[in-house]
Structures are given as structure tokens and as C-alpha cells.
Amino acid sequence: MKAIRIHEDGGPDVLRYADRPDPGVRPGTVRIDVHAASLNHIDLFLRRGLPGITIPLPHIPGCDAAGVVSEVGGGVDSVRVGDRVLVNPTVSCGKCEFCVRGDASMCLDYHLIGETIDGTCCEQIVVPAENAIAFPDSLSFEEAASIPMVFVTAWRMLVTRARLRAGEDVLILGAAAGVGIACIQIAKVAGARVFAAASGAEKLKLCRELGADVLIDYSKEDFARRIREETGKRGVDVVVDYVGKDTWVRSLRSLARGGRLVTCGATTGYNPEEDLRHIFFRQLQVIGSTTGSRNELLAPLKLIIAGRMRPVVGAVFDLEDTAAAHVAMEERRALGKIVIRVRKTER
Ligand SMILES: [Zn+2]
């Protein structure tokens, strides 16, 4: 099969288009003919090299995929050959105390497809059967491939961890990026008022189309000041901040008393200034979150299939052009998810 492989850390030029042996199916796993994959920020971090995470090299990147089941291993009855499936990237043991209580992304043996094990930027992938989730013809492979990582992450952040409720106010930073797009829609379905912060008119227009109530161009104005104005100095109940270093203190300042700041990443840096006075005086909660369980992906998928939310495909690149796709992501050019087309099919 064809695959993208990384042999060393570095820039987009370390992504090589290469031939690899077809992967073999084991009991409890399925093989998927990948039709589309999609990019996430973690792909950039892993390609450049992350302190603290050792990636066995060479490595196939990519966490998200959609395709067709081509073979099932022994004991698998959840999907069949020919099923259209998308891939939940979180691999967990299913047995530890965290898995048993439904927190697969807290598993003591947590893996992410495309992180510490080979990923989806290739023609065939073998995954545990429970990671393959069937989806209907109403979604294209490119749409389906742009769902798992961002929707499972957004659902766990807003619904499971921050416990967002109807009538609450939520500020979403990076609202036109992949996770932001999912957060806007989940927050609207939950009945919250959404303040969307993004850079530039085009991105804010997308936020509006997805249901955002208040638009903030944070490349031009101080979002914390705007939040105080819009809420009569009260602040919002929840802030979603995966921007990190550039926005952290202003995110704390944007919260109402007792408010919750939830984070799943730090695209501008993980060592922000902190101001503990905000946290104790105003009784704030800082909540971490990462990826999610099968159920935390099934929930948003059900709403997408019902037409109440939608994935946003911003750009499509062929597998051999994955390096160009990484450049587009680094330059934040795409409006929505960047998808890698692995096989050229109608839907
Ligand atoms: Zn576990």
C-alpha cells in the first residue's frame, strides 16, 4: 500500500510518500480501506517532535479516517466487510478503572492512533473493532473523516467535563478551527449562548453560519473587554481555550464568578502566565480534557446524521500532497478541516 511516513522530526519535507506492506488483521481488529483522512494540530506537533512523547520512527501520521471495512478478525461482530466506517482515534484497554467508568481517554494504557502507533495517512489501516464506527451514505468519506477527533474532543470538553447547560454563556476561542467548529454547534444544541472569537471576517462569517450569537474578531479587539461589555461585566459561564499562552489570563478574566475554563490543548504555547487571584477570589474552575470515548463520539455523530450539526471540510489534498496539506494547516489558510483524499470515490 501507499503511505505517508516520517523518518525524522522536522518540517513538512520529512513527510515521505512511500510503499509499505499491507497490514495484517488480528483477532478483535478490522482492516479498513481508507478513503479519506484528516489533519489535526497534533499532527504538526508530532511531526516537529514533542518533548516527553517518544514516537517510534518511522511513523505514519494521522488520527482521523473514514473508509470501508475490507476484512474482520476473529471474534468481531460489531461491523462487517463492506461497512462504511469512521475511526475513533482513542485506543484504550477497556479494563482499567477509568475505562470501566467510561473515561477511555483517562485509560492507564491510553494510545492515540497516529500518535504512539501508526496512523491513518495510508491506504489501509488495522484498528481495534470497537474503534470502527459505521456511518450512513448521507455522509461522504471526506465529511466523515473530518468528524472524529474534533467532535469527540469538543463533546467531552463541553458536555462531559464542563457540563454546559441550557441558558449558559460560553466563549469559544479559535472558534473557526476544527475543535471550535464542533464546539459552536454542540453548545447551540445544548441551548447555550455562544460567543465566538476568531481572526478575520471570513472565519467569523463561518461561525455565524454555524449558529454563533456574538462574533468577536480577537485579532482586532480585546476579547475579555468585549465579553465584559456584552455581559454587563458579569462574564461567561464557560470559556473554551485551546489557544493557551496567548489568551490564558484574558480567558480567566472573561469568566463569571464560579465559571469554568476548559482546555484541550495549547496551540500557541503551554506555559502561559497565570494569575491565581482570579482563580481563588472568583472561585473559578480550570478543567482539562482530551479526546474521548466511543460514546462521546457516537453522541455528536447521531446529531450530525440527524442534520442538527455538520462537519466542515475546508480543503482537500491528495495523499501524495500531505506535505502541502501540513503547510496549509500551519499557515491557518483553510476554513474548516483539512482532508486528505486517499482514494478517489464518488461518495
Ligand atoms: Zn483502560
mmCIF file of C-alpha atoms and ligand atoms in Angstrom:
data_model
loop_
_atom_site.group_PDB
_atom_site.id
_atom_site.type_symbol
_atom_site.label_atom_id
_atom_site.label_comp_id
_atom_site.label_asym_id
_atom_site.label_seq_id
_atom_site.Cartn_x
_atom_site.Cartn_y
_atom_site.Cartn_z
ATOM 1 C CA MET A 1 0.000 0.000 0.000
ATOM 2 C CA LYS A 2 0.918 3.667 -0.272
ATOM 3 C CA ALA A 3 1.514 5.586 2.941
ATOM 4 C CA ILE A 4 2.937 8.826 4.250
ATOM 5 C CA ARG A 5 5.882 8.156 6.542
ATOM 6 C CA ILE A 6 8.057 10.252 8.825
ATOM 7 C CA HIS A 7 11.644 9.052 9.347
ATOM 8 C CA GLU A 8 12.819 12.034 11.420
ATOM 9 C CA ASP A 9 11.408 15.106 13.184
ATOM 10 C CA GLY A 10 11.228 18.291 11.150
ATOM 11 C CA GLY A 11 9.329 20.460 8.669
ATOM 12 C CA PRO A 12 6.726 19.329 6.132
ATOM 13 C CA ASP A 13 9.509 17.934 3.904
ATOM 14 C CA VAL A 14 10.010 14.978 6.305
ATOM 15 C CA LEU A 15 6.631 13.603 5.165
ATOM 16 C CA ARG A 16 7.518 10.958 2.571
ATOM 17 C CA TYR A 17 5.151 9.192 0.191
ATOM 18 C CA ALA A 18 6.239 5.558 0.289
ATOM 19 C CA ASP A 19 5.283 1.914 -0.287
ATOM 20 C CA ARG A 20 4.516 -0.181 2.784
ATOM 21 C CA PRO A 21 3.390 -3.802 3.268
ATOM 22 C CA ASP A 22 -0.365 -4.233 3.712
ATOM 23 C CA PRO A 23 -1.160 -4.509 7.433
ATOM 24 C CA GLY A 24 -2.447 -7.871 8.735
ATOM 25 C CA VAL A 25 -5.681 -8.387 10.657
ATOM 26 C CA ARG A 26 -5.528 -9.858 14.176
ATOM 27 C CA PRO A 27 -8.370 -11.208 16.346
ATOM 28 C CA GLY A 28 -10.543 -8.354 17.589
ATOM 29 C CA THR A 29 -9.379 -5.946 14.879
ATOM 30 C CA VAL A 30 -10.644 -4.842 11.474
ATOM 31 C CA ARG A 31 -8.856 -3.718 8.338
ATOM 32 C CA ILE A 32 -10.198 -0.611 6.668
ATOM 33 C CA ASP A 33 -9.572 0.564 3.099
ATOM 34 C CA VAL A 34 -9.034 4.242 3.905
ATOM 35 C CA HIS A 35 -10.862 6.621 1.562
ATOM 36 C CA ALA A 36 -10.146 9.862 3.442
ATOM 37 C CA ALA A 37 -8.118 11.034 6.426
ATOM 38 C CA SER A 38 -7.969 14.473 8.025
ATOM 39 C CA LEU A 39 -5.406 16.652 9.768
ATOM 40 C CA ASN A 40 -5.322 17.891 13.346
ATOM 41 C CA HIS A 41 -2.909 20.196 15.142
ATOM 42 C CA ILE A 42 -1.396 17.200 16.900
ATOM 43 C CA ASP A 43 -0.068 16.039 13.506
ATOM 44 C CA LEU A 44 2.051 19.191 13.303
ATOM 45 C CA PHE A 45 3.346 18.837 16.874
ATOM 46 C CA LEU A 46 4.219 15.163 16.371
ATOM 47 C CA ARG A 47 5.975 15.832 13.047
ATOM 48 C CA ARG A 48 8.112 18.567 14.623
ATOM 49 C CA GLY A 49 8.859 16.380 17.664
ATOM 50 C CA LEU A 50 7.264 16.697 21.087
ATOM 51 C CA PRO A 51 9.284 16.731 24.295
ATOM 52 C CA GLY A 52 8.046 13.948 26.576
ATOM 53 C CA ILE A 53 6.474 11.800 23.859
ATOM 54 C CA THR A 54 8.639 9.239 22.115
ATOM 55 C CA ILE A 55 7.287 8.289 18.713
ATOM 56 C CA PRO A 56 8.702 5.102 17.241
ATOM 57 C CA LEU A 57 10.186 6.113 13.856
ATOM 58 C CA PRO A 58 9.483 5.693 11.035
ATOM 59 C CA HIS A 59 5.881 6.620 11.710
ATOM 60 C CA ILE A 60 2.630 7.007 9.730
ATOM 61 C CA PRO A 61 0.828 10.177 10.905
ATOM 62 C CA GLY A 62 -2.908 10.905 11.016
ATOM 63 C CA CYS A 63 -5.586 10.356 13.694
ATOM 64 C CA ASP A 64 -8.795 10.610 11.650
ATOM 65 C CA ALA A 65 -10.049 8.353 8.880
ATOM 66 C CA ALA A 66 -13.108 7.101 7.076
ATOM 67 C CA GLY A 67 -13.280 4.143 4.726
ATOM 68 C CA VAL A 68 -14.713 0.702 4.061
ATOM 69 C CA VAL A 69 -14.125 -2.444 6.138
ATOM 70 C CA SER A 70 -12.182 -4.908 3.958
ATOM 71 C CA GLU A 71 -11.543 -7.721 6.487
ATOM 72 C CA VAL A 72 -12.567 -8.540 10.044
ATOM 73 C CA GLY A 73 -10.527 -10.525 12.560
ATOM 74 C CA GLY A 74 -11.778 -13.397 14.735
ATOM 75 C CA GLY A 75 -14.493 -12.563 17.265
ATOM 76 C CA VAL A 76 -15.591 -9.346 15.546
ATOM 77 C CA ASP A 77 -19.337 -8.914 15.086
ATOM 78 C CA SER A 78 -19.785 -5.150 15.519
ATOM 79 C CA VAL A 79 -19.027 -4.333 11.855
ATOM 80 C CA ARG A 80 -18.961 -6.327 8.611
ATOM 81 C CA VAL A 81 -16.926 -6.338 5.425
ATOM 82 C CA GLY A 82 -18.296 -3.571 3.178
ATOM 83 C CA ASP A 83 -19.453 -1.288 6.011
ATOM 84 C CA ARG A 84 -18.600 2.414 5.699
ATOM 85 C CA VAL A 85 -16.845 3.293 8.947
ATOM 86 C CA LEU A 86 -15.056 6.199 10.568
ATOM 87 C CA VAL A 87 -12.322 5.702 13.142
ATOM 88 C CA ASN A 88 -12.408 6.803 16.771
ATOM 89 C CA PRO A 89 -8.735 7.668 17.419
ATOM 90 C CA THR A 90 -8.720 6.817 21.151
ATOM 91 C CA VAL A 91 -7.403 3.311 21.870
ATOM 92 C CA SER A 92 -7.912 2.104 25.441
ATOM 93 C CA CYS A 93 -7.612 -1.158 27.397
ATOM 94 C CA GLY A 94 -11.313 -1.443 28.271
ATOM 95 C CA LYS A 95 -10.403 -2.936 31.655
ATOM 96 C CA CYS A 96 -8.797 -0.361 33.963
ATOM 97 C CA GLU A 97 -10.856 1.645 36.488
ATOM 98 C CA PHE A 98 -11.054 4.632 34.107
ATOM 99 C CA CYS A 99 -12.200 2.575 31.096
ATOM 100 C CA VAL A 100 -14.767 0.740 33.226
ATOM 101 C CA ARG A 101 -16.346 4.019 34.310
ATOM 102 C CA GLY A 102 -16.450 5.295 30.712
ATOM 103 C CA ASP A 103 -13.399 7.581 30.731
ATOM 104 C CA ALA A 104 -11.467 5.859 27.921
ATOM 105 C CA SER A 105 -9.260 8.914 27.404
ATOM 106 C CA MET A 106 -8.015 8.556 31.005
ATOM 107 C CA CYS A 107 -7.020 4.912 30.383
ATOM 108 C CA LEU A 108 -3.759 3.839 32.032
ATOM 109 C CA ASP A 109 -2.800 2.324 28.665
ATOM 110 C CA TYR A 110 -4.104 5.208 26.527
ATOM 111 C CA HIS A 111 -2.977 5.440 22.920
ATOM 112 C CA LEU A 112 -3.964 7.666 20.088
ATOM 113 C CA ILE A 113 -3.981 6.321 16.552
ATOM 114 C CA GLY A 114 -1.380 8.385 14.689
ATOM 115 C CA GLU A 115 0.436 9.353 17.894
ATOM 116 C CA THR A 116 2.305 6.477 19.530
ATOM 117 C CA ILE A 117 1.020 3.949 16.985
ATOM 118 C CA ASP A 118 0.812 4.210 13.183
ATOM 119 C CA GLY A 119 -1.914 6.481 11.856
ATOM 120 C CA THR A 120 -4.344 6.993 9.022
ATOM 121 C CA CYS A 121 -2.408 8.703 6.189
ATOM 122 C CA CYS A 122 -2.205 5.457 4.215
ATOM 123 C CA GLU A 123 -4.353 3.199 2.058
ATOM 124 C CA GLN A 124 -5.114 0.545 4.691
ATOM 125 C CA ILE A 125 -5.273 0.619 8.452
ATOM 126 C CA VAL A 126 -5.941 -2.050 11.088
ATOM 127 C CA VAL A 127 -7.727 -0.841 14.240
ATOM 128 C CA PRO A 128 -9.476 -2.487 17.206
ATOM 129 C CA ALA A 129 -13.027 -3.341 16.107
ATOM 130 C CA GLU A 130 -14.569 -1.035 18.741
ATOM 131 C CA ASN A 131 -12.764 1.923 17.127
ATOM 132 C CA ALA A 132 -14.597 1.407 13.813
ATOM 133 C CA ILE A 133 -17.993 3.122 13.814
ATOM 134 C CA ALA A 134 -20.443 2.680 10.935
ATOM 135 C CA PHE A 135 -21.928 5.752 9.238
ATOM 136 C CA PRO A 136 -24.615 6.126 6.539
ATOM 137 C CA ASP A 137 -24.360 7.093 2.840
ATOM 138 C CA SER A 138 -25.661 10.577 3.623
ATOM 139 C CA LEU A 139 -22.122 11.500 4.699
ATOM 140 C CA SER A 140 -19.261 11.482 2.183
ATOM 141 C CA PHE A 141 -15.967 9.866 3.179
ATOM 142 C CA GLU A 142 -14.372 13.311 3.274
ATOM 143 C CA GLU A 143 -17.059 14.625 5.634
ATOM 144 C CA ALA A 144 -16.881 11.500 7.816
ATOM 145 C CA ALA A 145 -13.078 11.707 8.058
ATOM 146 C CA SER A 146 -13.355 15.266 9.359
ATOM 147 C CA ILE A 147 -15.613 14.277 12.282
ATOM 148 C CA PRO A 148 -13.937 12.008 14.865
ATOM 149 C CA MET A 149 -11.103 13.900 16.560
ATOM 150 C CA VAL A 150 -12.702 17.329 16.746
ATOM 151 C CA PHE A 151 -16.245 16.242 17.603
ATOM 152 C CA VAL A 152 -15.220 13.669 20.236
ATOM 153 C CA THR A 153 -12.874 16.243 21.794
ATOM 154 C CA ALA A 154 -15.478 19.023 21.749
ATOM 155 C CA TRP A 155 -18.209 16.774 23.148
ATOM 156 C CA ARG A 156 -16.074 15.586 26.043
ATOM 157 C CA MET A 157 -14.955 19.145 26.819
ATOM 158 C CA LEU A 158 -18.328 20.860 26.778
ATOM 159 C CA VAL A 159 -20.788 18.145 27.752
ATOM 160 C CA THR A 160 -18.862 15.666 29.933
ATOM 161 C CA ARG A 161 -16.195 17.836 31.556
ATOM 162 C CA ALA A 162 -17.586 21.415 31.615
ATOM 163 C CA ARG A 163 -21.217 20.232 31.954
ATOM 164 C CA LEU A 164 -22.536 23.055 29.800
ATOM 165 C CA ARG A 165 -26.232 23.705 30.422
ATOM 166 C CA ALA A 166 -29.081 25.409 28.561
ATOM 167 C CA GLY A 167 -29.150 29.155 29.175
ATOM 168 C CA GLU A 168 -25.430 29.453 29.947
ATOM 169 C CA ASP A 169 -22.985 31.710 28.111
ATOM 170 C CA VAL A 170 -19.911 30.137 26.524
ATOM 171 C CA LEU A 171 -16.920 31.833 24.915
ATOM 172 C CA ILE A 172 -15.106 29.741 22.300
ATOM 173 C CA LEU A 173 -11.614 30.860 21.264
ATOM 174 C CA GLY A 174 -10.287 29.668 17.914
ATOM 175 C CA ALA A 175 -13.929 29.208 17.014
ATOM 176 C CA ALA A 176 -13.361 28.688 13.271
ATOM 177 C CA ALA A 177 -10.726 25.972 13.779
ATOM 178 C CA GLY A 178 -11.648 22.282 13.811
ATOM 179 C CA VAL A 179 -12.483 21.874 17.508
ATOM 180 C CA GLY A 180 -14.076 25.349 17.586
ATOM 181 C CA ILE A 181 -16.448 24.489 14.744
ATOM 182 C CA ALA A 182 -17.597 21.434 16.689
ATOM 183 C CA CYS A 183 -17.848 23.421 19.951
ATOM 184 C CA ILE A 184 -20.085 26.121 18.443
ATOM 185 C CA GLN A 185 -22.563 23.547 17.186
ATOM 186 C CA ILE A 186 -22.566 21.397 20.334
ATOM 187 C CA ALA A 187 -23.051 24.498 22.507
ATOM 188 C CA LYS A 188 -26.020 25.585 20.380
ATOM 189 C CA VAL A 189 -27.618 22.137 20.580
ATOM 190 C CA ALA A 190 -27.099 22.295 24.371
ATOM 191 C CA GLY A 191 -29.036 25.576 24.456
ATOM 192 C CA ALA A 192 -26.177 27.918 25.345
ATOM 193 C CA ARG A 193 -25.486 31.435 24.046
ATOM 194 C CA VAL A 194 -22.273 31.289 22.008
ATOM 195 C CA PHE A 195 -19.606 33.991 21.876
ATOM 196 C CA ALA A 196 -17.248 33.054 19.039
ATOM 197 C CA ALA A 197 -13.748 34.551 18.858
ATOM 198 C CA ALA A 198 -11.778 34.133 15.625
ATOM 199 C CA SER A 199 -9.452 36.180 13.410
ATOM 200 C CA GLY A 200 -10.906 37.892 10.346
ATOM 201 C CA ALA A 201 -14.276 38.412 8.704
ATOM 202 C CA GLU A 202 -14.277 35.190 6.692
ATOM 203 C CA LYS A 203 -13.783 32.976 9.761
ATOM 204 C CA LEU A 204 -16.403 34.904 11.738
ATOM 205 C CA LYS A 205 -18.873 34.505 8.882
ATOM 206 C CA LEU A 206 -18.482 30.723 9.182
ATOM 207 C CA CYS A 207 -19.038 30.981 12.957
ATOM 208 C CA ARG A 208 -22.265 32.894 12.307
ATOM 209 C CA GLU A 209 -23.437 30.259 9.804
ATOM 210 C CA LEU A 210 -22.834 27.568 12.436
ATOM 211 C CA GLY A 211 -25.027 29.403 14.937
ATOM 212 C CA ALA A 212 -22.717 31.678 16.960
ATOM 213 C CA ASP A 213 -24.661 34.523 18.616
ATOM 214 C CA VAL A 214 -21.889 37.074 19.250
ATOM 215 C CA LEU A 215 -18.852 37.422 16.974
ATOM 216 C CA ILE A 216 -15.509 38.749 18.256
ATOM 217 C CA ASP A 217 -12.545 39.435 15.970
ATOM 218 C CA TYR A 218 -9.784 38.907 18.527
ATOM 219 C CA SER A 219 -7.093 39.944 16.065
ATOM 220 C CA LYS A 220 -8.586 43.452 16.327
ATOM 221 C CA GLU A 221 -10.132 43.780 19.773
ATOM 222 C CA ASP A 222 -9.508 42.624 23.361
ATOM 223 C CA PHE A 223 -11.947 39.746 23.740
ATOM 224 C CA ALA A 224 -12.010 39.995 27.559
ATOM 225 C CA ARG A 225 -13.129 43.639 27.394
ATOM 226 C CA ARG A 226 -15.766 42.792 24.805
ATOM 227 C CA ILE A 227 -17.087 39.938 26.972
ATOM 228 C CA ARG A 228 -17.416 42.320 29.937
ATOM 229 C CA GLU A 229 -19.370 44.760 27.739
ATOM 230 C CA GLU A 230 -21.604 42.114 26.212
ATOM 231 C CA THR A 231 -22.450 40.508 29.569
ATOM 232 C CA GLY A 232 -22.836 43.675 31.668
ATOM 233 C CA LYS A 233 -19.498 42.983 33.465
ATOM 234 C CA ARG A 234 -20.735 39.538 34.575
ATOM 235 C CA GLY A 235 -18.572 37.338 32.330
ATOM 236 C CA VAL A 236 -19.394 34.000 30.719
ATOM 237 C CA ASP A 237 -20.043 30.675 32.449
ATOM 238 C CA VAL A 238 -17.620 28.652 30.334
ATOM 239 C CA VAL A 239 -14.545 29.512 28.251
ATOM 240 C CA VAL A 240 -13.086 27.008 25.782
ATOM 241 C CA ASP A 241 -9.389 27.865 25.427
ATOM 242 C CA TYR A 242 -7.037 25.612 23.470
ATOM 243 C CA VAL A 243 -5.021 28.603 22.289
ATOM 244 C CA GLY A 244 -3.003 28.591 25.531
ATOM 245 C CA LYS A 245 -0.182 31.036 26.112
ATOM 246 C CA ASP A 246 -1.555 33.996 24.127
ATOM 247 C CA THR A 247 -5.010 34.037 25.712
ATOM 248 C CA TRP A 248 -4.939 32.299 29.113
ATOM 249 C CA VAL A 249 -5.118 35.229 31.538
ATOM 250 C CA ARG A 250 -7.714 37.034 29.432
ATOM 251 C CA SER A 251 -9.741 33.810 29.376
ATOM 252 C CA LEU A 252 -9.708 33.747 33.198
ATOM 253 C CA ARG A 253 -10.764 37.415 33.214
ATOM 254 C CA SER A 254 -13.662 36.650 30.863
ATOM 255 C CA LEU A 255 -15.291 34.191 33.282
ATOM 256 C CA ALA A 256 -18.191 34.913 35.607
ATOM 257 C CA ARG A 257 -17.796 34.059 39.289
ATOM 258 C CA GLY A 258 -17.720 30.288 39.628
ATOM 259 C CA GLY A 259 -17.052 29.987 35.882
ATOM 260 C CA ARG A 260 -15.257 27.084 34.200
ATOM 261 C CA LEU A 261 -12.292 27.302 31.863
ATOM 262 C CA VAL A 262 -11.898 24.113 29.850
ATOM 263 C CA THR A 263 -8.801 23.331 27.790
ATOM 264 C CA CYS A 264 -7.810 20.514 25.440
ATOM 265 C CA GLY A 265 -4.578 21.962 24.067
ATOM 266 C CA ALA A 266 -2.302 24.952 23.715
ATOM 267 C CA THR A 267 -1.596 25.799 20.097
ATOM 268 C CA THR A 268 0.384 28.979 20.939
ATOM 269 C CA GLY A 269 2.355 27.519 23.872
ATOM 270 C CA TYR A 270 1.737 25.507 27.027
ATOM 271 C CA ASN A 271 3.394 27.776 29.600
ATOM 272 C CA PRO A 272 1.115 30.817 29.878
ATOM 273 C CA GLU A 273 1.243 33.440 32.576
ATOM 274 C CA GLU A 274 -1.127 32.529 35.379
ATOM 275 C CA ASP A 275 -2.946 34.807 37.784
ATOM 276 C CA LEU A 276 -4.111 32.752 40.745
ATOM 277 C CA ARG A 277 -6.037 35.695 42.209
ATOM 278 C CA HIS A 278 -8.667 35.205 39.521
ATOM 279 C CA ILE A 279 -8.970 31.531 40.374
ATOM 280 C CA PHE A 280 -9.409 31.764 44.158
ATOM 281 C CA PHE A 281 -11.153 35.123 44.586
ATOM 282 C CA ARG A 282 -13.673 34.390 41.873
ATOM 283 C CA GLN A 283 -13.865 30.660 42.595
ATOM 284 C CA LEU A 284 -13.077 29.555 39.061
ATOM 285 C CA GLN A 285 -12.545 26.002 37.863
ATOM 286 C CA VAL A 286 -9.808 25.064 35.395
ATOM 287 C CA ILE A 287 -10.746 21.812 33.679
ATOM 288 C CA GLY A 288 -8.533 19.688 31.449
ATOM 289 C CA SER A 289 -9.914 17.411 28.760
ATOM 290 C CA THR A 290 -8.565 15.260 25.961
ATOM 291 C CA THR A 291 -10.134 13.242 23.122
ATOM 292 C CA GLY A 292 -12.922 10.964 24.441
ATOM 293 C CA SER A 293 -14.646 7.604 24.480
ATOM 294 C CA ARG A 294 -16.662 5.780 21.839
ATOM 295 C CA ASN A 295 -19.895 7.066 23.431
ATOM 296 C CA GLU A 296 -18.580 10.643 23.331
ATOM 297 C CA LEU A 297 -18.178 10.228 19.564
ATOM 298 C CA LEU A 298 -21.464 8.378 18.998
ATOM 299 C CA ALA A 299 -23.422 11.253 20.592
ATOM 300 C CA PRO A 300 -22.314 14.013 18.184
ATOM 301 C CA LEU A 301 -22.362 11.564 15.243
ATOM 302 C CA LYS A 302 -26.051 10.886 15.940
ATOM 303 C CA LEU A 303 -26.770 14.626 15.823
ATOM 304 C CA ILE A 304 -24.768 15.021 12.594
ATOM 305 C CA ILE A 305 -26.670 12.151 10.948
ATOM 306 C CA ALA A 306 -29.920 13.778 12.098
ATOM 307 C CA GLY A 307 -28.856 17.012 10.354
ATOM 308 C CA ARG A 308 -28.572 19.079 13.556
ATOM 309 C CA MET A 309 -24.814 19.598 13.246
ATOM 310 C CA ARG A 310 -22.375 19.265 10.368
ATOM 311 C CA PRO A 311 -18.703 18.695 9.675
ATOM 312 C CA VAL A 312 -16.997 21.491 7.735
ATOM 313 C CA VAL A 313 -14.483 20.413 5.094
ATOM 314 C CA GLY A 314 -12.250 23.388 4.334
ATOM 315 C CA ALA A 315 -9.774 21.926 1.844
ATOM 316 C CA VAL A 316 -8.962 18.571 0.256
ATOM 317 C CA PHE A 317 -5.477 17.318 -0.693
ATOM 318 C CA ASP A 318 -4.429 14.014 -2.276
ATOM 319 C CA LEU A 319 -2.398 11.590 -0.137
ATOM 320 C CA GLU A 320 0.841 12.282 -2.025
ATOM 321 C CA ASP A 321 0.353 16.012 -1.287
ATOM 322 C CA THR A 322 0.128 15.574 2.511
ATOM 323 C CA ALA A 323 3.153 17.872 2.974
ATOM 324 C CA ALA A 324 1.256 20.696 1.216
ATOM 325 C CA ALA A 325 -1.710 19.989 3.486
ATOM 326 C CA HIS A 326 0.548 20.404 6.550
ATOM 327 C CA VAL A 327 1.765 23.747 5.170
ATOM 328 C CA ALA A 328 -1.844 24.892 4.683
ATOM 329 C CA MET A 329 -2.591 23.944 8.290
ATOM 330 C CA GLU A 330 0.491 25.720 9.636
ATOM 331 C CA GLU A 331 -0.488 28.864 7.736
ATOM 332 C CA ARG A 332 -4.073 28.533 9.015
ATOM 333 C CA ARG A 333 -5.359 29.010 5.470
ATOM 334 C CA ALA A 334 -8.263 26.558 5.445
ATOM 335 C CA LEU A 335 -11.697 27.429 6.732
ATOM 336 C CA GLY A 336 -12.669 24.147 8.362
ATOM 337 C CA LYS A 337 -10.965 20.775 8.375
ATOM 338 C CA ILE A 338 -8.156 19.846 6.014
ATOM 339 C CA VAL A 339 -8.932 16.465 4.492
ATOM 340 C CA ILE A 340 -6.539 14.023 2.823
ATOM 341 C CA ARG A 341 -8.168 12.126 -0.051
ATOM 342 C CA VAL A 342 -6.667 8.641 -0.092
ATOM 343 C CA ARG A 343 -8.942 7.015 -2.697
ATOM 344 C CA LYS A 344 -10.871 8.873 -5.353
ATOM 345 C CA THR A 345 -14.502 7.798 -5.000
ATOM 346 C CA GLU A 346 -17.868 9.399 -5.693
ATOM 347 C CA ARG A 347 -19.011 9.436 -2.079
HETATM 348 ZN ZN ZN B 1 -8.120 1.413 30.389
#
